[in-house]
Amino acid sequence: MNSKAKLLSLGIVTVALSSLTVGTVIAQTKLTNQSKFFINGVGQVRVGMTVSQAAKAAGTKLIGDSPNNNCYYVKPEWEPKNLGFMVTEGRISRVDVWRDGKITTLKGAKIGDTEARIKSLYPGQIKVTPHEYVEGGHYLTFIPKDQSDQNYRVIFETDGKRVTQFRSGKLPEVEFVEGCS
């Protein structure tokens, strides 16, 4: 093969790989049940985004309560189910995973995990406090060590044995026991 044919061949391979990479990146930006949950967001959605920015990052329409309120929730139009975004002052301030949500944290924590598992995933970083409404239940609050994350928390709610829901976001909203109520 002459050098011109080699260059042409390499150029085609590069274009094909670039297209594949772009397609993969686009596919990964859509919010799904496999999206990872972390201290200041989920998938590509971050605390601090406007609802419009979050919808674009999620790759789906976000629907919900009237934006005329100081605090309201939006959620993906279709999937993932049982995922909500608290909006305060026009920006995403918290992310909630309810009931049988399949989304996990970066370390794999999920609904149904035992309190012991949560403590083992985040050794020395979980503060345990009594649940406000569930007798015997707890709030397991992940407190980050990183100085840049000090204004964020992840809170796992339990029935005293297992995680029933969890949320992350900025202080003080992440600590609102009753959401926007």
Tab-separated table of C-alpha atoms in Angstrom:
chain	number	residue	atom	x	y	z
A	1	MET	CA	0.000	0.000	0.000
A	2	ASN	CA	1.419	3.385	-0.955
A	3	SER	CA	1.699	6.233	1.566
A	4	LYS	CA	-1.284	8.107	0.093
A	5	ALA	CA	-3.494	5.024	0.513
A	6	LYS	CA	-2.207	4.597	4.085
A	7	LEU	CA	-3.087	8.206	4.934
A	8	LEU	CA	-6.512	7.849	3.332
A	9	SER	CA	-7.075	4.634	5.264
A	10	LEU	CA	-6.014	6.252	8.546
A	11	GLY	CA	-8.248	9.262	7.869
A	12	ILE	CA	-11.295	7.024	7.393
A	13	VAL	CA	-10.541	5.118	10.591
A	14	THR	CA	-10.117	8.374	12.512
A	15	VAL	CA	-13.431	9.718	11.225
A	16	ALA	CA	-15.178	6.466	12.088
A	17	LEU	CA	-13.731	6.465	15.598
A	18	SER	CA	-14.597	10.132	16.108
A	19	SER	CA	-18.204	9.498	15.079
A	20	LEU	CA	-18.401	6.524	17.414
A	21	THR	CA	-16.969	8.575	20.279
A	22	VAL	CA	-19.396	11.462	19.677
A	23	GLY	CA	-22.333	9.014	19.497
A	24	THR	CA	-21.253	7.394	22.766
A	25	VAL	CA	-20.894	10.764	24.527
A	26	ILE	CA	-24.357	11.854	23.351
A	27	ALA	CA	-25.882	8.564	24.513
A	28	GLN	CA	-24.253	8.917	27.937
A	29	THR	CA	-25.652	12.407	28.563
A	30	LYS	CA	-29.295	11.282	28.644
A	31	LEU	CA	-30.524	10.740	32.197
A	32	THR	CA	-31.354	7.044	32.815
A	33	ASN	CA	-31.753	4.553	35.665
A	34	GLN	CA	-28.022	3.843	35.209
A	35	SER	CA	-27.020	7.489	35.757
A	36	LYS	CA	-24.811	7.925	38.795
A	37	PHE	CA	-25.885	9.980	41.792
A	38	PHE	CA	-23.385	12.123	43.646
A	39	ILE	CA	-23.104	14.899	46.196
A	40	ASN	CA	-24.163	17.709	43.852
A	41	GLY	CA	-26.223	16.075	41.132
A	42	VAL	CA	-27.087	13.045	39.056
A	43	GLY	CA	-25.851	12.140	35.578
A	44	GLN	CA	-25.043	15.420	33.818
A	45	VAL	CA	-27.461	17.473	35.969
A	46	ARG	CA	-25.776	19.638	38.608
A	47	VAL	CA	-27.024	21.595	41.597
A	48	GLY	CA	-27.006	25.270	40.606
A	49	MET	CA	-28.350	24.756	37.072
A	50	THR	CA	-31.544	26.454	35.943
A	51	VAL	CA	-34.415	24.107	35.048
A	52	SER	CA	-33.757	24.811	31.371
A	53	GLN	CA	-30.045	23.954	31.739
A	54	ALA	CA	-30.919	20.803	33.728
A	55	ALA	CA	-33.427	19.642	31.087
A	56	LYS	CA	-30.813	20.097	28.363
A	57	ALA	CA	-28.187	18.243	30.441
A	58	ALA	CA	-30.687	15.453	31.231
A	59	GLY	CA	-31.692	15.100	27.600
A	60	THR	CA	-35.367	15.121	28.585
A	61	LYS	CA	-38.165	17.522	29.436
A	62	LEU	CA	-38.526	18.271	33.163
A	63	ILE	CA	-42.121	18.650	34.319
A	64	GLY	CA	-43.644	19.542	37.657
A	65	ASP	CA	-45.118	22.109	39.950
A	66	SER	CA	-45.722	25.738	39.127
A	67	PRO	CA	-42.488	27.727	38.956
A	68	ASN	CA	-44.284	30.636	40.660
A	69	ASN	CA	-43.470	29.134	44.066
A	70	ASN	CA	-40.176	29.829	45.856
A	71	CYS	CA	-39.667	26.067	46.170
A	72	TYR	CA	-41.018	23.391	43.836
A	73	TYR	CA	-40.109	20.038	42.266
A	74	VAL	CA	-39.577	18.961	38.673
A	75	LYS	CA	-38.981	15.435	37.406
A	76	PRO	CA	-38.092	13.786	34.106
A	77	GLU	CA	-41.106	13.486	31.807
A	78	TRP	CA	-40.622	9.712	31.320
A	79	GLU	CA	-37.560	8.124	32.895
A	80	PRO	CA	-36.080	7.676	35.356
A	81	LYS	CA	-39.135	7.319	37.543
A	82	ASN	CA	-38.917	8.184	41.259
A	83	LEU	CA	-36.352	10.938	40.693
A	84	GLY	CA	-37.058	14.579	41.484
A	85	PHE	CA	-35.224	17.892	41.460
A	86	MET	CA	-35.968	20.548	44.063
A	87	VAL	CA	-35.875	24.046	42.609
A	88	THR	CA	-35.282	27.081	44.820
A	89	GLU	CA	-34.580	30.605	43.596
A	90	GLY	CA	-34.942	29.316	40.016
A	91	ARG	CA	-32.107	26.751	40.292
A	92	ILE	CA	-31.714	23.057	41.069
A	93	SER	CA	-30.804	22.842	44.765
A	94	ARG	CA	-31.391	19.160	45.547
A	95	VAL	CA	-31.924	15.745	43.931
A	96	ASP	CA	-34.246	13.127	45.488
A	97	VAL	CA	-34.536	9.378	44.760
A	98	TRP	CA	-37.759	7.870	46.124
A	99	ARG	CA	-39.244	4.429	46.689
A	100	ASP	CA	-37.935	1.830	44.271
A	101	GLY	CA	-35.573	4.072	42.343
A	102	LYS	CA	-32.793	2.110	40.629
A	103	ILE	CA	-30.235	4.922	40.600
A	104	THR	CA	-27.114	4.361	42.715
A	105	THR	CA	-24.423	6.610	44.137
A	106	LEU	CA	-20.916	6.539	42.675
A	107	LYS	CA	-19.994	3.985	45.381
A	108	GLY	CA	-23.067	1.833	44.635
A	109	ALA	CA	-25.352	2.817	47.547
A	110	LYS	CA	-29.029	2.364	46.711
A	111	ILE	CA	-32.541	2.011	48.077
A	112	GLY	CA	-32.805	-1.265	50.002
A	113	ASP	CA	-29.218	-1.195	51.285
A	114	THR	CA	-28.722	-1.836	54.999
A	115	GLU	CA	-27.551	0.900	57.318
A	116	ALA	CA	-24.378	-1.145	57.864
A	117	ARG	CA	-23.639	-1.158	54.116
A	118	ILE	CA	-24.004	2.634	53.901
A	119	LYS	CA	-21.647	3.074	56.853
A	120	SER	CA	-19.136	0.668	55.278
A	121	LEU	CA	-19.236	2.490	51.907
A	122	TYR	CA	-18.503	5.825	53.599
A	123	PRO	CA	-16.385	4.956	56.664
A	124	GLY	CA	-16.066	7.759	59.179
A	125	GLN	CA	-18.240	10.110	57.113
A	126	ILE	CA	-21.782	9.138	58.185
A	127	LYS	CA	-23.603	11.055	60.903
A	128	VAL	CA	-26.624	9.120	62.263
A	129	THR	CA	-29.641	11.022	63.602
A	130	PRO	CA	-33.183	9.881	64.464
A	131	HIS	CA	-35.802	10.051	61.707
A	132	GLU	CA	-38.357	12.803	62.225
A	133	TYR	CA	-41.389	10.657	61.301
A	134	VAL	CA	-40.374	6.985	61.167
A	135	GLU	CA	-40.135	5.360	64.581
A	136	GLY	CA	-36.764	3.604	64.808
A	137	GLY	CA	-35.721	5.145	61.476
A	138	HIS	CA	-32.619	7.216	60.848
A	139	TYR	CA	-31.048	9.826	58.658
A	140	LEU	CA	-27.584	8.709	57.602
A	141	THR	CA	-25.889	11.908	56.500
A	142	PHE	CA	-22.733	11.709	54.404
A	143	ILE	CA	-20.450	14.613	55.353
A	144	PRO	CA	-17.700	15.198	52.781
A	145	LYS	CA	-14.074	15.614	53.814
A	146	ASP	CA	-13.175	17.727	50.789
A	147	GLN	CA	-13.250	21.441	51.637
A	148	SER	CA	-14.740	22.251	48.216
A	149	ASP	CA	-17.769	20.025	49.000
A	150	GLN	CA	-18.544	21.345	52.501
A	151	ASN	CA	-21.808	22.979	51.391
A	152	TYR	CA	-23.219	19.649	50.120
A	153	ARG	CA	-24.574	16.485	51.721
A	154	VAL	CA	-26.045	13.107	50.792
A	155	ILE	CA	-28.790	11.981	53.168
A	156	PHE	CA	-30.027	8.393	53.258
A	157	GLU	CA	-33.371	7.899	55.032
A	158	THR	CA	-33.951	4.500	56.629
A	159	ASP	CA	-36.675	2.571	58.422
A	160	GLY	CA	-34.085	1.618	61.032
A	161	LYS	CA	-32.738	-1.230	58.918
A	162	ARG	CA	-32.750	-0.338	55.216
A	163	VAL	CA	-32.545	2.759	53.003
A	164	THR	CA	-36.020	3.862	51.877
A	165	GLN	CA	-34.989	7.000	49.951
A	166	PHE	CA	-32.039	9.336	49.581
A	167	ARG	CA	-31.178	12.814	48.437
A	168	SER	CA	-28.234	15.091	47.765
A	169	GLY	CA	-27.743	18.785	47.304
A	170	LYS	CA	-26.693	22.021	48.866
A	171	LEU	CA	-27.237	23.241	52.385
A	172	PRO	CA	-29.753	24.104	53.727
A	173	GLU	CA	-32.219	22.605	51.168
A	174	VAL	CA	-30.812	19.065	51.350
A	175	GLU	CA	-31.712	18.996	55.043
A	176	PHE	CA	-35.380	20.046	54.556
A	177	VAL	CA	-37.174	17.007	56.013
A	178	GLU	CA	-40.460	17.769	54.259
A	179	GLY	CA	-39.061	18.894	50.924
A	180	CYS	CA	-40.815	22.092	49.848
A	181	SER	CA	-43.646	21.741	52.374
